């Protein structure tokens, strides 16, 4: 089974006919791709120009993202990508463990089609690791967890995982996670292999260890991460897998 992956080379430009949901999804994808750093300002007027829509529609999109915990607003300063604290980082990883381990433990047996999709996803990760597109690599590594939620048949929790994964991506950017991309990919491969064998308990143990490795790699330092220019950060990513 094959699927399309996001294109991170499309030229920037207005996305005519955008909806508030579409704008929110584009911003979320850019967070997963590590293009939007914690603390990046999201100006309503700038976004309206980039997407070719009204500020009202942009405000609706940002309000959606604020409700999902990805952006925050200040009455005087405007909208910004969140800057998670260490306590929020710990809570986010605890929430991901509860959801992802629970998904694996209580899901029905994973279908052959779902295993094919997961194997295709990790193959895309491996190809991205051999290339130099760090945005694509970051997106795929984060999206694996959303894909897994969809593959075990719980779309509602997959949506929740998308938001939590975006938050932990920002956490990894802010606290400079030392967990290398190739290590994450190798751990994804082992999780999928366990699921393919029908060894749910092994898959749960591997996922628990994987999330622990990522969290343990966080540094206590909070270095400045210069954000990409907004137009560059929000250029089209294409459809999700």
Coordinates of N, CA and C in Angstrom, one line a residue:
X1 N 0.8 -1.2 0.0 CA 0.0 0.0 0.0 C 0.9 1.2 0.0
X2 N 0.6 2.2 -0.8 CA 1.4 3.4 -0.9 C 0.5 4.6 -0.6
X3 N 1.1 5.7 -0.2 CA 0.4 6.9 0.1 C 1.3 8.1 -0.2
X4 N 0.6 9.3 -0.4 CA 1.4 10.5 -0.6 C 1.9 11.1 0.6
X5 N 3.0 11.8 0.6 CA 3.6 12.4 1.7 C 3.7 13.9 1.5
X6 N 3.8 14.7 2.5 CA 3.8 16.2 2.3 C 5.0 16.6 1.5
X7 N 4.7 17.6 0.6 CA 5.8 18.2 -0.1 C 6.3 19.4 0.6
X8 N 7.6 19.5 0.9 CA 8.1 20.6 1.6 C 8.9 21.5 0.7
X9 N 8.7 21.4 -0.6 CA 9.4 22.2 -1.6 C 8.5 23.1 -2.4
X10 N 7.2 23.1 -2.1 CA 6.2 23.9 -2.9 C 6.6 25.4 -2.6
X11 N 6.4 26.2 -3.6 CA 6.6 27.6 -3.5 C 5.6 28.2 -2.6
X12 N 6.0 29.2 -1.7 CA 5.1 29.9 -0.9 C 4.1 30.7 -1.7
X13 N 2.9 31.0 -1.1 CA 2.0 31.8 -1.8 C 0.6 31.7 -1.2
X14 N -0.3 32.5 -1.5 CA -1.6 32.5 -0.9 C -2.3 31.2 -1.2
X15 N -3.1 30.7 -0.3 CA -3.9 29.5 -0.5 C -5.3 29.9 -0.6
X16 N -5.7 30.3 -1.8 CA -7.1 30.8 -2.0 C -8.1 29.8 -1.6
X17 N -9.2 30.3 -1.1 CA -10.3 29.4 -0.7 C -10.1 28.7 0.6
X18 N -9.1 29.1 1.4 CA -8.8 28.5 2.7 C -9.9 28.6 3.6
X19 N -10.1 27.6 4.4 CA -11.0 27.6 5.6 C -10.3 27.8 6.8
X20 N -11.0 28.1 7.9 CA -10.3 28.3 9.2 C -9.6 26.9 9.6
X21 N -10.3 25.8 9.3 CA -9.8 24.5 9.6 C -8.5 24.2 8.8
X22 N -8.5 24.6 7.5 CA -7.4 24.4 6.7 C -6.2 25.2 7.1
X23 N -6.4 26.4 7.6 CA -5.3 27.3 8.1 C -4.8 26.7 9.3
X24 N -5.6 26.2 10.2 CA -5.2 25.6 11.5 C -4.3 24.4 11.2
X25 N -4.8 23.6 10.2 CA -4.0 22.4 9.9 C -2.6 22.7 9.3
X26 N -2.6 23.8 8.5 CA -1.3 24.2 7.9 C -0.3 24.6 9.0
X27 N -0.8 25.3 9.9 CA 0.0 25.8 11.1 C 0.5 24.6 11.9
X28 N -0.4 23.6 12.1 CA -0.1 22.4 12.9 C 1.0 21.6 12.2
X29 N 0.8 21.5 10.8 CA 1.8 20.7 10.1 C 3.2 21.4 10.1
X30 N 3.2 22.7 10.1 CA 4.5 23.5 10.2 C 5.1 23.3 11.5
X31 N 4.3 23.2 12.6 CA 4.9 22.9 13.9 C 5.5 21.5 13.9
X32 N 4.8 20.5 13.4 CA 5.3 19.2 13.3 C 6.6 19.1 12.5
X33 N 6.7 19.9 11.5 CA 7.9 20.0 10.7 C 9.0 20.8 11.3
X34 N 8.8 21.3 12.5 CA 9.8 22.2 13.2 C 10.2 23.4 12.4
X35 N 9.2 23.9 11.7 CA 9.4 25.2 11.0 C 9.0 26.4 11.8
X36 N 8.0 26.2 12.7 CA 7.5 27.2 13.6 C 8.1 27.0 15.0
X37 N 9.0 27.8 15.4 CA 9.6 27.6 16.7 C 8.7 28.1 17.9
X38 N 8.9 27.6 19.1 CA 8.2 28.2 20.2 C 8.4 29.7 20.3
X39 N 7.3 30.4 20.6 CA 7.3 31.8 20.7 C 7.2 32.6 19.4
X40 N 7.1 31.9 18.2 CA 6.9 32.6 17.0 C 5.6 33.4 17.0
X41 N 5.7 34.7 16.6 CA 4.5 35.5 16.5 C 3.8 35.2 15.2
X42 N 2.4 35.1 15.4 CA 1.6 34.8 14.3 C 0.6 36.0 14.1
X43 N 1.1 36.9 13.3 CA 0.3 38.2 13.1 C -0.9 37.9 12.2
X44 N -2.0 38.4 12.7 CA -3.3 38.2 11.9 C -3.2 38.8 10.5
X45 N -2.6 40.0 10.4 CA -2.6 40.6 9.1 C -1.6 39.8 8.1
X46 N -0.5 39.4 8.7 CA 0.5 38.7 7.9 C -0.1 37.3 7.4
X47 N -0.8 36.6 8.3 CA -1.4 35.4 7.9 C -2.6 35.6 6.9
X48 N -3.3 36.6 7.1 CA -4.4 36.9 6.2 C -3.8 37.1 4.7
X49 N -2.7 37.8 4.6 CA -2.1 38.0 3.3 C -1.5 36.7 2.8
X50 N -0.9 35.9 3.6 CA -0.4 34.6 3.1 C -1.4 33.7 2.6
X51 N -2.6 33.6 3.3 CA -3.6 32.7 2.9 C -4.7 33.3 2.0
X52 N -4.6 34.6 1.8 CA -5.6 35.3 0.9 C -7.0 35.3 1.5
X53 N -7.1 35.5 2.8 CA -8.4 35.5 3.5 C -8.5 36.7 4.4
X54 N -9.6 36.8 5.0 CA -9.9 37.9 5.9 C -9.2 37.6 7.3
X55 N -9.0 38.7 8.1 CA -8.4 38.5 9.4 C -9.4 37.8 10.3
X56 N -10.7 37.9 10.0 CA -11.7 37.2 10.8 C -11.5 35.7 10.7
X57 N -11.2 35.2 9.4 CA -11.0 33.8 9.2 C -9.7 33.3 9.9
X58 N -8.7 34.2 9.8 CA -7.5 33.8 10.5 C -7.7 33.7 12.0
X59 N -8.4 34.7 12.5 CA -8.7 34.7 14.0 C -9.5 33.4 14.4
X60 N -10.4 33.0 13.5 CA -11.1 31.7 13.8 C -10.1 30.5 13.9
X61 N -9.2 30.5 12.9 CA -8.2 29.4 12.9 C -7.3 29.5 14.2
X62 N -6.9 30.6 14.5 CA -6.0 30.8 15.7 C -6.7 30.4 17.0
X63 N -8.0 30.8 17.0 CA -8.8 30.4 18.2 C -8.9 28.9 18.3
X64 N -9.1 28.2 17.2 CA -9.1 26.7 17.2 C -7.8 26.2 17.8
X65 N -6.7 26.8 17.3 CA -5.4 26.3 17.8 C -5.2 26.6 19.3
X66 N -5.7 27.7 19.7 CA -5.6 28.1 21.1 C -6.3 27.1 22.0
X67 N -7.5 26.7 21.5 CA -8.3 25.7 22.2 C -7.6 24.3 22.3
X68 N -6.8 24.1 21.3 CA -6.0 22.8 21.2 C -4.6 22.9 21.9
X69 N -4.3 24.1 22.4 CA -3.1 24.2 23.2 C -1.8 24.4 22.4
X70 N -2.0 24.8 21.1 CA -0.8 25.0 20.2 C -0.4 26.4 20.1
X71 N -1.3 27.4 20.2 CA -0.9 28.8 20.3 C -1.6 29.5 21.5
X72 N -1.1 30.6 21.8 CA -1.6 31.4 22.9 C -1.8 32.9 22.4
X73 N -2.6 33.6 23.1 CA -2.9 35.0 22.7 C -2.7 35.9 23.9
X74 N -2.2 37.1 23.6 CA -2.1 38.2 24.6 C -2.8 39.3 24.1
X75 N -3.6 39.9 24.9 CA -4.5 41.1 24.5 C -3.7 42.2 23.9
X76 N -2.5 42.4 24.4 CA -1.7 43.5 23.8 C -0.7 43.1 22.8
X77 N -0.2 41.9 22.8 CA 0.9 41.5 22.0 C 0.5 40.6 20.8
X78 N -0.7 40.0 20.8 CA -1.2 39.2 19.7 C -1.0 37.7 20.0
X79 N -0.9 36.9 18.8 CA -0.9 35.5 18.9 C 0.5 35.0 18.7
X80 N 0.8 33.9 19.5 CA 2.2 33.3 19.5 C 2.1 31.8 19.6
X81 N 3.0 31.1 19.0 CA 3.2 29.7 19.2 C 3.6 29.5 20.7
X82 N 3.0 28.5 21.3 CA 3.3 28.3 22.8 C 4.7 28.1 23.1
X83 N 5.1 28.4 24.3 CA 6.5 28.1 24.8 C 6.3 27.3 26.0
X84 N 6.3 25.9 25.9 CA 6.0 25.1 27.0 C 7.0 25.1 28.1
X85 N 6.5 25.1 29.3 CA 7.4 25.1 30.5 C 7.9 23.6 30.7
X86 N 8.8 23.4 31.6 CA 9.3 22.1 31.9 C 8.1 21.3 32.5
X87 N 7.3 21.9 33.4 CA 6.2 21.2 33.9 C 5.2 20.8 32.9
X88 N 4.9 21.7 31.9 CA 4.0 21.3 30.8 C 4.6 20.2 29.9
X89 N 5.9 20.2 29.8 CA 6.6 19.2 29.0 C 6.4 17.8 29.7
X90 N 6.5 17.7 31.0 CA 6.3 16.5 31.7 C 4.9 16.0 31.6
X91 N 3.9 17.0 31.7 CA 2.5 16.6 31.6 C 2.2 16.1 30.2
X92 N 2.8 16.8 29.2 CA 2.5 16.4 27.8 C 3.0 15.0 27.5
X93 N 4.1 14.6 28.0 CA 4.7 13.3 27.8 C 3.8 12.2 28.6
X94 N 3.4 12.6 29.8 CA 2.6 11.7 30.5 C 1.2 11.4 29.8
X95 N 0.7 12.5 29.2 CA -0.6 12.3 28.5 C -0.4 11.4 27.3
X96 N 0.7 11.6 26.6 CA 1.0 10.8 25.4 C 1.2 9.3 25.8
X97 N 1.8 9.1 26.9 CA 2.0 7.7 27.4 C 0.6 7.1 27.6
X98 N -0.2 7.8 28.4 CA -1.5 7.3 28.7 C -2.3 6.9 27.5
X99 N -2.3 7.8 26.5 CA -3.1 7.6 25.3 C -2.5 6.5 24.4
X100 N -1.2 6.6 24.1 CA -0.6 5.7 23.1 C -0.5 4.3 23.7
X101 N -0.2 4.1 24.9 CA -0.1 2.8 25.5 C -1.5 2.2 25.6
X102 N -2.5 3.1 26.0 CA -3.8 2.6 26.1 C -4.4 2.2 24.7
X103 N -4.1 3.0 23.7 CA -4.5 2.6 22.3 C -4.0 1.2 21.9
X104 N -2.8 1.0 22.2 CA -2.2 -0.3 21.8 C -2.8 -1.4 22.7
X105 N -3.0 -1.2 24.0 CA -3.5 -2.2 24.9 C -4.9 -2.6 24.6
X106 N -5.8 -1.7 24.3 CA -7.2 -2.0 24.2 C -7.7 -2.0 22.7
X107 N -6.9 -1.8 21.8 CA -7.3 -1.8 20.4 C -7.6 -3.2 19.9
X108 N -8.4 -3.4 18.9 CA -8.6 -4.7 18.3 C -7.3 -5.0 17.5
X109 N -7.1 -6.3 17.2 CA -5.9 -6.7 16.4 C -5.7 -5.8 15.2
X110 N -4.5 -5.4 15.0 CA -4.2 -4.5 13.9 C -4.3 -5.3 12.6
X111 N -5.1 -4.7 11.6 CA -5.3 -5.4 10.3 C -4.0 -5.4 9.5
X112 N -4.0 -6.3 8.5 CA -2.9 -6.4 7.6 C -2.8 -5.1 6.8
X113 N -3.9 -4.4 6.4 CA -3.8 -3.2 5.7 C -3.2 -2.1 6.6
X114 N -3.5 -2.1 7.9 CA -2.9 -1.1 8.8 C -1.4 -1.3 8.9
X115 N -1.0 -2.6 9.0 CA 0.4 -2.9 9.1 C 1.1 -2.4 7.8
X116 N 0.5 -2.6 6.7 CA 1.1 -2.2 5.4 C 1.3 -0.7 5.5
X117 N 0.3 0.0 6.0 CA 0.4 1.5 6.0 C 1.5 1.9 7.0
X118 N 1.6 1.3 8.1 CA 2.6 1.7 9.1 C 4.0 1.3 8.5
X119 N 4.2 0.2 7.9 CA 5.4 -0.1 7.3 C 5.8 0.9 6.2
X120 N 4.8 1.3 5.4 CA 5.1 2.3 4.4 C 5.5 3.6 5.0
X121 N 4.9 3.9 6.1 CA 5.3 5.2 6.8 C 6.7 5.1 7.3
X122 N 7.1 4.0 7.9 CA 8.5 4.0 8.4 C 9.5 3.9 7.3
X123 N 9.1 3.3 6.1 CA 10.0 3.3 5.0 C 10.2 4.8 4.5
X124 N 9.1 5.6 4.5 CA 9.2 7.0 4.2 C 10.2 7.7 5.1
X125 N 10.1 7.4 6.4 CA 11.0 8.0 7.4 C 12.4 7.6 7.0
X126 N 12.7 6.4 6.7 CA 14.0 6.0 6.4 C 14.6 6.7 5.2
X127 N 13.7 6.9 4.2 CA 14.2 7.6 3.0 C 14.5 9.1 3.3
X128 N 13.6 9.7 4.2 CA 13.8 11.0 4.6 C 15.1 11.2 5.4
X129 N 15.5 10.2 6.2 CA 16.7 10.3 6.9 C 18.0 10.2 6.0
X130 N 17.8 9.6 4.8 CA 18.9 9.5 3.9 C 19.1 10.8 3.1
X131 N 18.0 11.7 3.1 CA 18.0 12.9 2.4 C 18.4 14.1 3.3
X132 N 18.2 15.3 2.8 CA 18.6 16.5 3.6 C 17.4 17.4 3.9
X133 N 16.2 16.8 3.7 CA 15.0 17.6 4.0 C 14.6 17.4 5.5
X134 N 15.1 18.2 6.4 CA 14.9 18.1 7.8 C 13.5 18.3 8.2
X135 N 12.8 19.2 7.4 CA 11.4 19.4 7.7 C 10.5 18.2 7.5
X136 N 10.8 17.5 6.3 CA 10.0 16.3 6.0 C 10.3 15.2 7.0
X137 N 11.6 15.1 7.4 CA 12.0 14.1 8.4 C 11.3 14.3 9.7
X138 N 11.3 15.6 10.2 CA 10.6 15.9 11.5 C 9.1 15.6 11.4
X139 N 8.5 16.0 10.3 CA 7.1 15.8 10.1 C 6.7 14.3 10.2
X140 N 7.4 13.5 9.4 CA 7.1 12.1 9.4 C 7.3 11.4 10.7
X141 N 8.4 11.8 11.4 CA 8.7 11.2 12.7 C 7.5 11.5 13.7
X142 N 7.0 12.7 13.7 CA 5.9 13.1 14.6 C 4.6 12.4 14.1
X143 N 4.4 12.4 12.8 CA 3.1 11.9 12.2 C 3.0 10.4 12.4
X144 N 4.1 9.7 12.6 CA 4.0 8.3 12.8 C 3.0 8.0 14.0
X145 N 3.0 8.8 15.0 CA 2.2 8.5 16.2 C 0.7 8.8 15.8
X146 N 0.4 9.8 15.0 CA -0.9 10.0 14.6 C -1.4 8.9 13.7
X147 N -0.5 8.5 12.8 CA -0.8 7.4 11.8 C -1.2 6.1 12.6
X148 N -0.4 5.9 13.7 CA -0.6 4.7 14.5 C -2.0 4.7 15.1
X149 N -2.4 5.9 15.6 CA -3.7 6.1 16.2 C -4.8 5.8 15.2
X150 N -4.6 6.3 14.0 CA -5.6 6.0 12.9 C -5.7 4.5 12.6
X151 N -4.5 3.9 12.6 CA -4.4 2.5 12.1 C -5.0 1.5 13.1
X152 N -5.1 1.9 14.4 CA -5.7 1.1 15.4 C -7.2 1.4 15.5
X153 N -7.7 2.3 14.7 CA -9.1 2.6 14.5 C -9.7 3.6 15.5
X154 N -9.0 4.5 16.0 CA -9.5 5.5 16.9 C -9.2 6.9 16.4
X155 N -10.0 7.4 15.5 CA -9.8 8.7 14.9 C -9.8 9.8 15.9
X156 N -10.7 9.7 16.9 CA -10.9 10.7 17.9 C -9.6 10.9 18.7
X157 N -9.0 9.8 19.1 CA -7.7 9.9 19.9 C -6.6 10.2 19.0
X158 N -6.7 9.9 17.7 CA -5.6 10.3 16.7 C -5.6 11.8 16.6
X159 N -6.7 12.4 16.6 CA -6.8 13.9 16.6 C -6.1 14.5 17.8
X160 N -6.5 13.9 19.0 CA -5.8 14.3 20.2 C -4.3 14.1 20.2
X161 N -3.9 13.0 19.6 CA -2.5 12.8 19.5 C -1.8 13.8 18.6
X162 N -2.5 14.2 17.6 CA -1.9 15.2 16.7 C -1.5 16.5 17.5
X163 N -2.5 16.9 18.3 CA -2.2 18.1 19.1 C -1.1 17.9 20.1
X164 N -1.1 16.7 20.8 CA -0.1 16.4 21.8 C 1.3 16.3 21.2
X165 N 1.3 15.7 20.0 CA 2.6 15.5 19.3 C 3.1 16.9 18.8
X166 N 2.2 17.8 18.4 CA 2.7 19.1 18.1 C 3.3 19.8 19.3
X167 N 2.6 19.6 20.4 CA 3.2 20.2 21.7 C 4.5 19.6 22.1
X168 N 4.7 18.3 21.9 CA 6.0 17.7 22.3 C 7.0 18.0 21.3
X169 N 6.6 18.3 20.0 CA 7.6 18.8 19.0 C 8.2 20.1 19.4
X170 N 7.3 21.0 19.9 CA 7.7 22.3 20.4 C 8.6 22.2 21.6
X171 N 8.3 21.2 22.5 CA 9.1 21.0 23.6 C 10.5 20.5 23.2
X172 N 10.5 19.6 22.3 CA 11.8 19.1 21.8 C 12.7 20.2 21.2
X173 N 12.0 21.2 20.5 CA 12.7 22.3 19.9 C 13.2 23.2 21.0
X174 N 12.4 23.5 22.0 CA 12.8 24.4 23.0 C 13.9 23.9 23.9
X175 N 13.8 22.6 24.2 CA 14.7 22.0 25.2 C 15.8 21.1 24.5
X176 N 15.8 21.3 23.1 CA 16.9 20.6 22.4 C 17.0 19.2 22.7
X177 N 16.0 18.4 22.3 CA 16.1 16.9 22.6 C 17.3 16.3 21.9
X178 N 18.0 15.5 22.7 CA 19.2 14.9 22.1 C 18.9 13.5 21.5
X179 N 17.6 13.1 21.5 CA 17.2 11.8 20.9 C 17.3 12.0 19.4
X180 N 18.2 11.3 18.8 CA 18.4 11.5 17.4 C 17.3 10.9 16.5
X181 N 17.2 11.5 15.3 CA 16.1 11.1 14.4 C 16.2 9.7 14.0
X182 N 17.5 9.2 13.8 CA 17.6 7.8 13.3 C 17.3 6.8 14.4
X183 N 17.5 7.3 15.7 CA 17.1 6.4 16.8 C 15.5 6.3 16.9
X184 N 14.9 7.4 16.7 CA 13.4 7.4 16.7 C 12.9 6.5 15.6
X185 N 13.4 6.6 14.4 CA 13.0 5.8 13.3 C 13.2 4.3 13.6
X186 N 14.4 4.0 14.1 CA 14.6 2.6 14.4 C 13.7 2.1 15.5
X187 N 13.3 2.9 16.4 CA 12.3 2.5 17.4 C 10.9 2.3 16.8
X188 N 10.6 3.2 15.9 CA 9.3 3.0 15.2 C 9.3 1.7 14.4
X189 N 10.4 1.3 13.8 CA 10.5 0.1 13.0 C 10.2 -1.1 13.9
X190 N 10.8 -1.1 15.1 CA 10.6 -2.2 16.1 C 9.2 -2.3 16.6
X191 N 8.6 -1.1 16.8 CA 7.2 -1.1 17.3 C 6.3 -1.7 16.2
X192 N 6.5 -1.3 14.9 CA 5.6 -1.9 13.9 C 5.9 -3.4 13.7
X193 N 7.1 -3.8 13.8 CA 7.5 -5.2 13.7 C 6.8 -6.1 14.8
X194 N 6.7 -5.5 16.0 CA 6.0 -6.2 17.1 C 4.5 -6.3 16.8
X195 N 3.9 -5.2 16.3 CA 2.5 -5.3 15.9 C 2.3 -6.3 14.8
X196 N 3.2 -6.3 13.8 CA 3.0 -7.3 12.7 C 3.0 -8.7 13.2
X197 N 3.8 -9.0 14.3 CA 3.9 -10.3 14.8 C 2.7 -10.6 15.7
X198 N 1.9 -9.6 16.0 CA 0.8 -9.8 16.9 C 1.2 -9.7 18.4
X199 N 2.4 -9.2 18.7 CA 2.9 -9.2 20.0 C 2.6 -7.8 20.6
X200 N 1.4 -7.6 21.1 CA 0.9 -6.3 21.6 C 1.7 -5.9 22.8
X201 N 2.0 -6.8 23.7 CA 2.7 -6.4 24.9 C 4.1 -5.9 24.6
X202 N 4.8 -6.5 23.6 CA 6.1 -6.1 23.2 C 6.0 -4.7 22.6
X203 N 5.0 -4.5 21.8 CA 4.8 -3.1 21.2 C 4.5 -2.1 22.2
X204 N 3.8 -2.4 23.2 CA 3.5 -1.5 24.3 C 4.8 -1.1 25.1
X205 N 5.6 -2.1 25.4 CA 6.9 -1.9 26.1 C 7.8 -1.0 25.2
X206 N 7.9 -1.3 23.9 CA 8.7 -0.5 23.0 C 8.3 0.9 22.9
X207 N 6.9 1.1 22.9 CA 6.4 2.5 22.8 C 6.7 3.3 24.1
X208 N 6.5 2.6 25.2 CA 6.8 3.2 26.5 C 8.3 3.6 26.6
X209 N 9.2 2.7 26.1 CA 10.6 3.1 26.1 C 10.9 4.2 25.1
X210 N 10.3 4.2 24.0 CA 10.5 5.2 23.0 C 10.2 6.6 23.5
X211 N 9.0 6.7 24.1 CA 8.6 8.0 24.6 C 9.5 8.4 25.8
X212 N 9.9 7.5 26.6 CA 10.9 7.8 27.6 C 12.2 8.2 27.1
X213 N 12.7 7.7 26.0 CA 14.0 8.1 25.5 C 13.9 9.5 25.0
X214 N 12.8 9.9 24.3 CA 12.7 11.2 23.8 C 12.6 12.2 24.9
X215 N 11.8 11.9 26.0 CA 11.7 12.8 27.1 C 13.0 12.9 27.9
X216 N 13.7 11.8 28.0 CA 15.0 11.8 28.7 C 16.1 12.6 28.0
X217 N 15.9 12.8 26.7 CA 16.9 13.6 25.9 C 16.7 15.1 26.0
X218 N 15.7 15.5 26.7 CA 15.5 17.0 26.8 C 16.5 17.6 27.7
X219 N 17.0 18.7 27.3 CA 18.0 19.5 28.0 C 17.3 20.4 29.0
X220 N 18.0 20.8 30.1 CA 17.4 21.8 31.0 C 17.6 23.2 30.4
X221 N 18.5 23.3 29.4 CA 18.7 24.7 28.8 C 17.5 25.0 27.9
X222 N 17.3 26.3 27.7 CA 16.3 26.8 26.8 C 17.0 27.7 25.8
X223 N 17.7 27.2 24.8 CA 18.4 28.1 23.9 C 17.4 28.8 23.0
X224 N 17.9 29.9 22.4 CA 17.1 30.7 21.5 C 17.0 29.9 20.2
X225 N 15.8 29.6 19.7 CA 15.6 29.0 18.4 C 15.1 30.0 17.4
X226 N 15.9 30.5 16.5 CA 15.4 31.5 15.5 C 14.3 30.9 14.6
X227 N 13.1 31.5 14.6 CA 12.1 31.0 13.7 C 12.4 31.3 12.3
X228 N 11.8 30.4 11.4 CA 11.9 30.7 10.0 C 11.0 31.9 9.7
X229 N 11.2 32.7 8.7 CA 10.3 33.7 8.3 C 8.9 33.1 8.1
X230 N 7.8 33.8 8.4 CA 6.5 33.2 8.5 C 6.1 32.6 7.1
X231 N 6.4 33.4 6.0 CA 6.0 32.9 4.7 C 6.7 31.5 4.4
X232 N 8.0 31.4 4.7 CA 8.7 30.2 4.5 C 8.2 29.1 5.4
X233 N 7.9 29.4 6.6 CA 7.4 28.4 7.5 C 6.1 27.8 7.2
X234 N 5.2 28.6 6.5 CA 3.9 28.1 6.2 C 3.7 27.8 4.8
X235 N 4.7 27.6 4.0 CA 4.5 27.2 2.6 C 3.8 25.8 2.6
X236 N 3.1 25.5 1.5 CA 2.3 24.3 1.5 C 3.0 23.1 1.8
X237 N 2.4 22.2 2.5 CA 3.0 20.9 2.8 C 2.4 19.7 2.1
X238 N 1.3 19.9 1.4 CA 0.6 18.9 0.7 C -0.2 18.0 1.6
X239 N -0.9 17.0 1.1 CA -1.8 16.1 1.9 C -1.0 15.2 2.8
X240 N -1.7 14.9 4.0 CA -1.1 14.0 4.9 C -1.1 12.6 4.3
X241 N -0.2 11.7 4.8 CA -0.3 10.3 4.5 C -1.7 9.7 5.0

